[in-house]
Coordinates of N, CA and C in Angstrom, one line a residue:
M1 N 0.7 -1.6 0.0 CA 0.0 0.0 0.0 C 1.2 0.8 0.0
T2 N 0.5 2.3 -0.7 CA 1.3 3.2 -1.1 C 0.9 4.3 0.1
L3 N 1.7 5.0 1.2 CA 0.4 5.9 1.5 C 0.7 7.2 0.7
P4 N -0.2 7.8 1.4 CA -0.2 9.6 -0.2 C 1.0 10.5 0.5
V5 N 1.7 11.1 -0.4 CA 2.6 12.3 0.3 C 2.1 13.7 0.4
I6 N 2.2 14.0 1.7 CA 1.8 15.1 2.0 C 2.6 16.2 1.9
K7 N 2.8 17.0 1.4 CA 3.4 18.6 0.6 C 2.9 19.4 2.0
K8 N 4.1 20.5 2.5 CA 3.9 21.2 3.3 C 4.3 22.1 2.8
S9 N 3.9 23.1 3.1 CA 4.0 24.8 2.1 C 5.3 25.3 3.0
M10 N 5.9 26.3 2.5 CA 7.0 26.8 3.3 C 7.0 28.1 2.5
T11 N 7.0 29.3 3.6 CA 7.4 30.4 2.3 C 8.2 31.3 3.1
T12 N 10.2 31.7 2.6 CA 10.9 32.2 2.7 C 11.3 33.2 2.9
F13 N 11.8 34.3 3.8 CA 12.2 35.8 3.6 C 13.7 35.7 3.6
R14 N 14.0 36.6 2.6 CA 15.8 36.8 3.4 C 16.0 38.6 3.8
C15 N 16.6 38.9 4.1 CA 16.5 39.8 4.8 C 17.8 40.3 6.2
T16 N 18.3 41.5 5.9 CA 18.8 42.1 6.9 C 19.4 42.2 8.3
A17 N 17.7 42.9 8.9 CA 17.8 42.6 10.4 C 16.1 42.7 10.2
I18 N 15.4 42.0 11.6 CA 14.5 42.1 11.9 C 13.9 42.7 13.0
L19 N 12.6 43.7 12.9 CA 11.7 44.6 13.8 C 10.7 43.2 14.3
F20 N 10.6 44.1 15.2 CA 9.5 43.4 15.8 C 8.3 44.2 16.9
D21 N 6.9 44.2 16.2 CA 6.4 44.6 17.2 C 6.4 43.8 18.8
L22 N 6.0 44.4 19.8 CA 5.9 44.2 20.9 C 4.3 43.6 21.2
D23 N 3.7 44.1 21.7 CA 2.2 43.5 22.3 C 1.6 42.6 21.1
G24 N 1.0 41.5 21.6 CA 0.9 40.4 20.2 C 1.4 40.0 19.4
V25 N 2.9 40.2 19.4 CA 3.9 39.8 19.2 C 4.8 38.7 19.8
L26 N 5.8 39.4 20.8 CA 6.7 38.9 21.7 C 5.9 39.1 23.3
I27 N 4.9 39.7 23.0 CA 4.2 39.6 24.3 C 2.7 39.3 24.1
D28 N 1.9 38.7 24.8 CA 1.0 38.3 24.6 C 0.1 39.4 26.2
S29 N -0.4 40.2 25.7 CA -0.8 41.5 26.9 C -2.4 41.9 26.4
T30 N -2.7 41.2 24.7 CA -4.0 41.8 24.4 C -5.3 41.9 25.8
R31 N -5.3 40.9 26.4 CA -6.8 40.7 27.1 C -6.5 42.1 28.6
S32 N -4.7 42.0 28.9 CA -4.8 42.8 29.7 C -5.1 44.4 29.2
V33 N -5.0 44.4 27.6 CA -4.9 45.9 27.4 C -6.5 45.7 26.9
D34 N -7.0 45.3 26.4 CA -8.3 45.5 26.3 C -8.9 45.9 28.0
R35 N -8.9 45.4 29.0 CA -9.0 45.1 30.3 C -9.0 46.9 31.0
Q36 N -7.6 47.2 30.5 CA -7.8 49.0 30.9 C -8.3 49.5 30.3
W37 N -8.2 49.5 29.0 CA -8.4 50.3 28.3 C -10.6 50.9 28.4
R38 N -10.8 49.2 28.7 CA -12.3 49.2 28.9 C -12.9 50.2 30.4
V39 N -12.0 49.8 31.5 CA -11.5 50.3 32.5 C -11.8 51.5 32.5
W40 N -11.1 52.2 32.0 CA -10.9 53.7 31.5 C -12.3 54.2 30.9
A41 N -12.7 53.8 29.6 CA -13.5 53.7 29.1 C -14.4 54.1 29.8
R42 N -15.0 53.1 30.9 CA -16.0 53.2 31.7 C -16.1 54.2 32.6
E43 N -14.9 54.5 33.2 CA -14.9 56.1 34.2 C -15.3 57.3 33.3
Q44 N -14.8 57.1 31.8 CA -15.1 58.5 31.2 C -16.4 58.6 30.8
G45 N -17.6 57.4 30.7 CA -18.2 57.2 30.1 C -18.6 57.1 28.6
I46 N -17.5 56.8 28.0 CA -17.4 56.5 26.6 C -17.5 54.5 26.7
D47 N -18.1 54.6 25.5 CA -18.5 53.5 24.5 C -17.5 52.2 24.3
E48 N -17.2 51.3 25.5 CA -16.0 50.4 25.6 C -15.5 49.9 23.9
E49 N -17.0 49.7 23.4 CA -16.5 49.0 22.0 C -15.6 49.9 21.1
K50 N -16.0 51.2 21.0 CA -15.8 52.3 20.2 C -14.3 52.6 20.7
V51 N -13.5 52.1 21.9 CA -12.4 52.6 22.4 C -11.3 51.2 21.5
I52 N -11.9 50.2 22.1 CA -11.4 48.8 21.5 C -11.6 48.7 20.3
A53 N -12.2 49.2 19.6 CA -11.8 48.8 18.0 C -10.7 49.8 17.5
I54 N -10.4 51.0 18.1 CA -9.1 51.8 17.7 C -8.0 51.3 18.1
A55 N -7.8 50.6 19.6 CA -7.3 50.5 20.9 C -5.5 50.0 20.2
H56 N -5.6 49.1 19.2 CA -4.8 48.4 19.3 C -4.1 48.6 17.9
G57 N -2.1 48.8 18.4 CA -1.9 48.9 17.4 C -1.0 50.5 17.2
V58 N -2.2 50.8 17.7 CA -1.9 52.6 17.5 C -1.4 53.4 19.1
R59 N -0.8 54.3 18.9 CA -0.5 55.5 20.3 C -1.6 55.6 21.1
A60 N -1.5 55.2 22.3 CA -2.8 55.5 23.1 C -2.8 56.6 23.3
I61 N -2.3 57.8 23.3 CA -2.6 59.3 23.1 C -3.4 59.4 22.2
E62 N -3.4 58.6 20.9 CA -3.5 59.0 19.7 C -5.2 58.4 19.9
V63 N -5.7 57.4 20.6 CA -6.5 56.7 20.5 C -7.0 58.2 21.6
I64 N -6.8 58.3 22.8 CA -7.1 59.3 23.8 C -7.8 60.6 22.9
R65 N -6.8 61.4 22.1 CA -7.5 62.3 21.3 C -8.7 61.6 20.6
A66 N -8.7 60.7 19.7 CA -9.8 60.1 18.9 C -10.8 60.2 19.6
V67 N -11.1 59.4 21.0 CA -12.7 59.1 21.4 C -12.9 60.0 22.6
A68 N -11.5 61.3 23.8 CA -12.1 62.1 24.0 C -11.4 63.3 24.1
P69 N -11.6 64.2 23.0 CA -10.8 65.4 23.0 C -10.6 66.7 23.7
Q70 N -11.9 66.2 24.6 CA -12.2 67.6 26.0 C -10.9 66.7 27.1
L71 N -10.5 65.9 26.5 CA -10.1 65.6 28.1 C -8.3 66.0 27.9
D72 N -7.7 65.8 28.9 CA -6.5 66.5 28.8 C -5.5 65.0 28.9
A73 N -4.6 65.2 26.6 CA -4.7 63.6 26.5 C -3.4 63.3 27.6
E74 N -2.5 63.9 27.6 CA -0.8 63.5 28.5 C -1.1 63.6 29.6
A75 N -2.4 63.8 30.9 CA -2.4 63.3 31.6 C -3.4 61.8 31.6
E76 N -4.3 61.7 31.0 CA -4.9 60.5 30.6 C -4.1 59.7 30.2
L77 N -2.5 59.6 29.7 CA -2.3 58.5 29.1 C -0.9 58.2 30.4
R78 N -0.7 59.2 31.2 CA 0.1 59.0 31.8 C -0.7 58.4 33.1
R79 N -2.2 58.3 33.5 CA -3.2 57.4 34.2 C -3.1 55.7 33.7
L80 N -3.4 56.2 32.2 CA -3.3 54.6 31.6 C -2.2 54.2 31.7
E81 N -1.0 54.6 31.2 CA -0.3 53.7 31.0 C 0.7 53.0 32.5
A82 N 0.4 53.8 33.7 CA 0.8 53.8 34.4 C 0.2 52.2 35.1
R83 N -1.4 52.3 35.2 CA -2.0 50.9 35.5 C -1.3 50.0 34.2
E84 N -1.3 50.0 33.1 CA -0.9 49.3 32.6 C 0.5 48.0 33.1
A85 N 1.7 49.5 33.0 CA 3.1 48.5 33.6 C 2.5 48.0 34.6
N86 N 2.3 48.2 35.7 CA 1.5 47.4 37.1 C 0.6 46.4 36.8
D87 N -0.2 46.2 35.6 CA -0.6 45.1 35.4 C -0.2 43.7 35.2
K88 N 0.4 42.9 36.0 CA 0.6 41.4 35.7 C -0.4 40.7 35.4
I89 N -1.5 40.6 35.7 CA -2.4 39.5 35.2 C -3.0 39.5 33.5
D90 N -2.5 38.1 33.2 CA -2.8 38.0 31.2 C -2.0 38.4 30.7
V91 N -0.5 38.9 31.5 CA 1.0 39.5 30.8 C 1.7 38.0 30.6
A92 N 2.0 37.3 29.6 CA 3.1 36.4 29.5 C 3.9 36.8 28.0
V93 N 5.1 35.9 27.9 CA 5.8 36.1 26.9 C 4.9 35.1 25.9
M94 N 5.0 35.5 24.7 CA 4.5 34.6 23.9 C 5.8 33.7 23.3
T95 N 4.6 31.9 23.1 CA 5.6 30.9 23.0 C 6.4 31.1 21.6
G96 N 7.4 30.7 21.9 CA 8.6 30.5 20.9 C 9.4 32.1 20.8
A97 N 9.0 33.1 21.6 CA 9.3 34.3 21.3 C 10.9 34.4 21.5
A98 N 11.4 33.9 22.9 CA 12.8 33.6 23.3 C 13.6 32.8 23.0
E99 N 13.1 31.6 21.8 CA 13.7 30.9 20.8 C 14.1 31.9 19.7
L100 N 13.3 32.6 19.6 CA 13.3 33.8 17.6 C 14.1 34.5 18.4
I101 N 14.3 35.1 19.5 CA 15.3 36.3 19.4 C 16.9 35.3 19.7
R102 N 16.9 34.7 20.9 CA 17.9 34.1 20.5 C 18.8 33.2 19.2
A103 N 18.0 33.4 18.4 CA 18.7 32.8 16.8 C 19.2 33.9 15.7
I104 N 18.6 35.4 16.6 CA 18.9 36.5 15.6 C 20.5 37.0 16.1
P105 N 21.3 37.4 15.3 CA 22.9 38.0 15.8 C 22.5 39.0 16.7
D106 N 23.3 39.3 17.3 CA 23.6 40.9 18.0 C 23.2 42.1 17.1
G107 N 22.5 43.3 17.3 CA 22.6 44.0 16.6 C 22.2 44.2 15.4
R108 N 21.0 43.0 15.3 CA 20.5 42.7 14.2 C 19.1 42.3 14.0
W109 N 18.3 43.1 15.4 CA 16.9 43.1 15.7 C 16.6 44.3 16.8
G110 N 15.4 44.6 16.4 CA 14.6 45.4 17.6 C 13.4 45.4 17.3
V111 N 12.8 46.4 18.4 CA 11.3 46.4 18.8 C 10.5 47.8 18.6
V112 N 9.8 47.8 18.0 CA 9.1 49.4 17.9 C 7.3 49.1 17.9
T113 N 7.5 49.5 18.9 CA 5.8 49.3 19.4 C 5.2 50.9 19.6
S114 N 4.0 50.7 19.9 CA 3.1 51.8 20.0 C 3.4 52.5 21.7
G115 N 3.7 51.6 22.6 CA 3.9 52.1 23.8 C 4.7 52.5 24.1
T116 N 4.3 53.1 25.8 CA 5.7 54.0 25.6 C 6.9 52.8 26.4
R117 N 7.9 54.0 26.7 CA 9.3 53.1 26.6 C 9.2 52.7 28.4
L118 N 8.5 52.8 29.3 CA 8.0 53.0 30.6 C 7.2 51.2 30.2
L119 N 6.1 51.6 29.2 CA 5.1 49.8 29.1 C 6.2 48.9 29.1
A120 N 6.7 49.5 27.3 CA 7.8 48.6 26.8 C 8.3 47.6 27.8
S121 N 9.5 48.6 28.5 CA 10.7 47.3 29.2 C 10.2 47.5 30.4
A122 N 8.7 47.6 30.9 CA 8.1 46.6 31.8 C 7.4 45.6 30.9
R123 N 6.9 45.6 30.3 CA 6.3 43.7 29.6 C 7.3 43.0 29.2
L124 N 8.5 43.7 28.8 CA 10.0 42.6 28.1 C 10.2 42.5 29.5
R125 N 10.5 43.0 30.5 CA 11.2 42.0 31.5 C 10.0 40.9 32.2
L126 N 8.8 41.8 32.6 CA 8.4 40.6 33.0 C 8.1 39.1 32.1
G127 N 8.2 39.6 30.9 CA 8.6 38.4 30.0 C 9.5 37.8 29.6
G128 N 10.6 38.3 30.7 CA 12.2 37.7 30.4 C 12.6 37.9 29.3
L129 N 12.6 38.6 28.4 CA 13.3 39.0 27.2 C 14.2 40.3 27.4
P130 N 15.1 40.2 26.7 CA 16.1 40.9 27.0 C 16.0 42.6 26.2
V131 N 15.9 43.7 26.9 CA 15.4 44.9 26.8 C 16.6 45.0 25.4
P132 N 16.2 45.4 23.8 CA 16.5 46.1 23.1 C 18.0 46.7 23.0
K133 N 18.9 47.0 22.2 CA 19.5 48.3 22.1 C 18.5 49.3 21.5
I134 N 17.7 48.7 19.9 CA 17.1 49.4 19.2 C 15.8 49.2 19.8
L135 N 14.6 50.2 20.6 CA 13.5 50.0 20.9 C 13.0 51.4 21.4
V136 N 12.4 51.3 19.2 CA 11.4 52.6 19.1 C 10.3 52.6 19.6
T137 N 9.7 53.4 20.7 CA 8.4 53.2 21.3 C 8.0 54.6 21.0
A138 N 6.1 54.8 21.9 CA 5.5 56.7 21.6 C 6.3 57.7 21.8
E139 N 7.4 57.7 22.5 CA 8.1 59.0 22.8 C 9.2 59.4 21.3
D140 N 9.2 58.3 20.7 CA 10.6 58.5 20.3 C 10.2 59.5 18.9
V141 N 9.2 59.1 18.2 CA 8.3 59.3 17.1 C 7.2 61.0 17.6
A142 N 7.1 61.9 16.2 CA 6.2 62.7 16.5 C 5.3 61.9 14.4
N143 N 5.4 61.3 14.7 CA 3.6 59.9 13.5 C 3.6 58.9 14.3
G144 N 3.4 58.4 15.0 CA 3.6 56.7 15.0 C 2.0 56.0 14.5
K145 N 2.3 54.6 14.2 CA 1.6 53.9 12.9 C 0.0 53.7 12.9
P146 N -0.2 54.2 11.9 CA 0.5 53.9 10.5 C 1.3 54.2 9.8
H147 N 1.9 55.4 10.5 CA 2.7 56.5 9.3 C 4.0 55.4 9.7
P148 N 5.1 55.9 8.4 CA 5.8 54.6 8.6 C 7.1 55.0 9.4
E149 N 6.7 56.4 10.4 CA 8.0 56.5 11.0 C 8.9 56.1 12.0
P150 N 7.9 55.3 13.0 CA 8.3 54.3 13.6 C 9.7 53.5 13.4
Y151 N 8.9 52.2 12.3 CA 9.9 51.8 11.6 C 11.0 52.2 10.8
L152 N 11.1 52.9 10.4 CA 12.7 53.8 9.7 C 13.1 54.2 10.2
R153 N 12.8 55.0 11.5 CA 13.5 55.3 12.6 C 14.4 53.8 13.0
A154 N 13.6 52.8 13.6 CA 14.1 51.7 14.0 C 15.5 51.5 12.8
A155 N 15.0 51.5 11.5 CA 15.7 50.6 10.5 C 17.0 52.2 10.6
K156 N 17.1 53.0 10.6 CA 18.2 54.2 10.6 C 19.1 53.6 11.7
L157 N 18.5 53.6 13.1 CA 18.9 53.4 14.1 C 20.3 52.0 14.1
L158 N 19.4 51.2 13.4 CA 20.2 49.8 13.0 C 21.2 49.5 12.0
G159 N 21.1 50.8 11.4 CA 22.0 51.1 10.2 C 21.9 49.8 9.0
V160 N 20.6 49.8 8.9 CA 19.8 48.7 7.9 C 19.0 49.6 6.9
K161 N 18.8 49.6 5.5 CA 18.3 50.0 4.9 C 16.8 49.2 5.0
A162 N 16.1 50.7 4.5 CA 14.6 49.7 4.9 C 14.3 48.6 4.5
E163 N 14.4 48.8 2.8 CA 13.7 47.1 2.0 C 14.6 46.3 2.5
E164 N 15.6 46.1 3.9 CA 16.5 45.0 4.0 C 16.1 44.7 6.0
C165 N 14.5 45.3 5.4 CA 13.9 44.7 6.9 C 12.9 43.8 7.0
L166 N 12.4 43.0 7.5 CA 11.7 42.5 7.6 C 10.9 42.3 8.8
V167 N 9.6 43.0 8.8 CA 8.7 42.9 9.8 C 7.6 41.8 10.6
I168 N 7.7 42.1 11.9 CA 6.9 41.0 12.5 C 5.6 41.7 13.7
E169 N 4.4 41.7 12.5 CA 3.3 42.3 13.2 C 2.1 41.7 13.4
D170 N 1.3 42.1 14.3 CA -0.3 41.5 14.6 C -1.5 42.5 14.2
A171 N -1.0 43.7 14.0 CA -2.2 45.0 13.7 C -2.4 45.2 12.1
P172 N -3.3 45.5 12.2 CA -3.5 46.3 10.2 C -2.3 47.6 10.5
A173 N -2.4 48.6 11.2 CA -1.7 49.9 11.2 C -0.2 49.5 11.1
G174 N 0.0 48.5 12.4 CA 1.7 48.3 12.3 C 1.7 47.9 11.3
I175 N 1.2 46.7 10.3 CA 1.4 46.2 8.9 C 1.3 47.7 7.5
R176 N 0.6 48.5 8.2 CA 0.3 49.6 6.8 C 2.0 50.4 6.9
S177 N 2.6 50.9 8.5 CA 3.4 51.4 8.7 C 4.9 50.4 7.9
A178 N 5.1 49.1 8.5 CA 6.0 48.9 7.5 C 5.9 48.8 6.6
R179 N 4.7 48.5 5.7 CA 5.0 48.6 4.5 C 5.1 49.7 3.9
A180 N 4.3 50.9 4.4 CA 4.8 52.3 3.5 C 6.4 52.5 3.7
G181 N 7.0 51.8 5.0 CA 8.4 52.2 5.0 C 8.8 51.9 3.2
G182 N 8.2 50.6 3.0 CA 8.9 50.1 1.6 C 9.7 48.3 2.6
M183 N 8.8 48.1 3.4 CA 9.2 46.8 4.1 C 8.9 45.5 4.2
K184 N 9.4 44.5 4.0 CA 8.2 43.1 4.1 C 7.6 43.0 5.4
V185 N 6.5 42.2 5.2 CA 5.6 41.8 6.5 C 5.4 40.6 7.1
I186 N 5.6 40.5 7.6 CA 4.8 39.2 8.6 C 3.2 39.2 9.5
A187 N 2.3 38.8 8.9 CA 1.6 39.0 10.4 C 1.2 37.7 11.2
L188 N 1.2 37.9 12.4 CA 0.8 37.1 13.2 C -0.4 36.9 13.9
A189 N -1.1 36.2 13.8 CA -2.3 36.1 14.0 C -2.9 36.0 15.0
S190 N -2.7 36.7 15.7 CA -2.7 36.8 17.6 C -3.7 37.5 18.1
T191 N -3.7 39.0 17.9 CA -4.7 39.9 18.2 C -5.9 40.0 17.4
Y192 N -5.9 40.1 15.8 CA -6.7 40.3 15.0 C -6.4 38.6 13.8
P193 N -7.8 38.2 13.5 CA -8.1 37.0 12.2 C -7.2 37.6 11.2
A194 N -6.5 36.7 11.3 CA -5.8 36.6 9.2 C -6.5 37.2 8.3
S195 N -7.8 36.5 8.5 CA -8.8 37.8 7.4 C -8.4 39.0 7.2
K196 N -8.0 39.4 8.7 CA -8.0 41.1 8.5 C -6.7 41.5 8.7
L197 N -5.9 40.4 8.5 CA -4.5 41.2 7.9 C -3.7 40.8 6.6
G198 N -4.4 41.0 5.7 CA -3.9 40.9 4.4 C -3.6 41.7 3.9
E199 N -3.1 42.6 4.1 CA -1.8 43.7 3.8 C -0.6 43.2 4.2
A200 N -0.1 42.4 4.7 CA 0.9 41.7 4.8 C 1.6 40.4 4.0
D201 N 3.0 40.5 3.8 CA 3.5 39.4 3.0 C 3.3 38.0 3.0
A202 N 3.0 37.8 4.7 CA 2.2 36.3 5.1 C 1.9 36.5 6.1
V203 N 1.3 35.2 6.5 CA 0.9 35.2 7.2 C 0.9 34.0 8.3
A204 N 1.2 34.1 10.0 CA 1.5 33.1 10.8 C 0.8 33.1 12.1
V205 N 0.2 31.5 12.2 CA -0.9 31.5 12.4 C 0.0 31.4 14.2
K206 N 1.1 31.3 14.6 CA 1.8 30.8 16.1 C 3.0 31.7 15.1
L207 N 3.8 32.2 16.1 CA 5.0 32.6 16.3 C 6.3 31.4 16.1
N208 N 5.7 30.4 16.8 CA 6.9 29.3 16.4 C 6.7 28.3 15.6
R209 N 5.9 29.0 14.5 CA 6.0 28.6 13.2 C 7.1 29.3 12.3
I210 N 8.0 30.3 13.0 CA 8.8 31.5 12.8 C 10.3 30.9 12.7
Q211 N 10.9 30.3 11.9 CA 12.2 29.6 11.7 C 12.9 31.0 11.1
I212 N 14.4 31.4 12.5 CA 15.6 31.8 11.4 C 16.6 31.9 12.2
S213 N 17.7 32.0 10.6 CA 18.9 31.1 10.9 C 19.5 32.0 9.9
P214 N 21.0 32.5 10.2 CA 21.9 33.1 10.1 C 22.7 32.2 8.4
N215 N 22.5 32.9 7.5 CA 23.2 32.2 6.1 C 24.9 31.9 6.1
G216 N 25.4 32.6 6.8 CA 26.8 32.9 6.8 C 27.4 34.0 6.9
T217 N 26.3 35.2 5.7 CA 27.0 36.2 4.8 C 25.7 37.4 5.9
N218 N 25.5 38.4 5.9 CA 24.8 39.5 6.4 C 23.2 39.1 5.8
T219 N 22.7 37.9 5.8 CA 21.4 37.7 5.6 C 20.9 36.6 6.2
L220 N 19.8 37.0 7.0 CA 19.0 35.7 8.1 C 18.1 35.5 6.7
M221 N 17.2 34.2 7.0 CA 16.8 33.2 5.8 C 15.5 33.2 7.1
V222 N 14.4 33.4 6.8 CA 13.0 33.5 7.6 C 12.1 32.8 7.1
N223 N 11.6 31.4 7.4 CA 10.8 30.2 6.8 C 10.0 30.5 8.0
I224 N 8.9 30.6 7.3 CA 7.4 30.2 7.9 C 6.9 29.2 8.0
H225 N 6.3 28.1 8.1 CA 6.1 26.6 8.5 C 4.5 26.5 8.1

């Protein structure tokens, strides 16, 4: 009896450096983020669903300005970020994140997040992940995602051409940011379903389905299984 041959598809990218979004990519914090935004929305008498619909993947201050222009956005941001940084419930490292980072040579990766530096550092440490030398946060840019500035800044700090960077993102705003900067994007179907991530060059269902290996030169081989 001849057994059927099962073919497994694989997508391969070549790049010089890799840029990660943080929440929903390296750190699983979606439930914590949702909870803190809902608490804030209820306190302000704002429709929770209206806030949640735009809260992922963009800077918090822009969300606040959009849904509550009458408030002091800077003051609300400080209050919100303090709560989020101290929230350790439902915050954990994504499966495969530590292994993926260890596979990348030093100086060839960075994190680009819409969160603040305080929040990003707190979540990386909570997850036991290293705080990278290249960490672009909300305070570092004039224009947040989906504008290309955050990812272009990270590429510049790494000393790598934008088109030589590969981005791993979980939100449509982040995908648009990277694509607008001329970068290839792998979307992770963690926060949003794959049907919402069609602007990416490829979609991975889990982070541990992505494998990274240097090929002996300046090129990194990135495979999605």
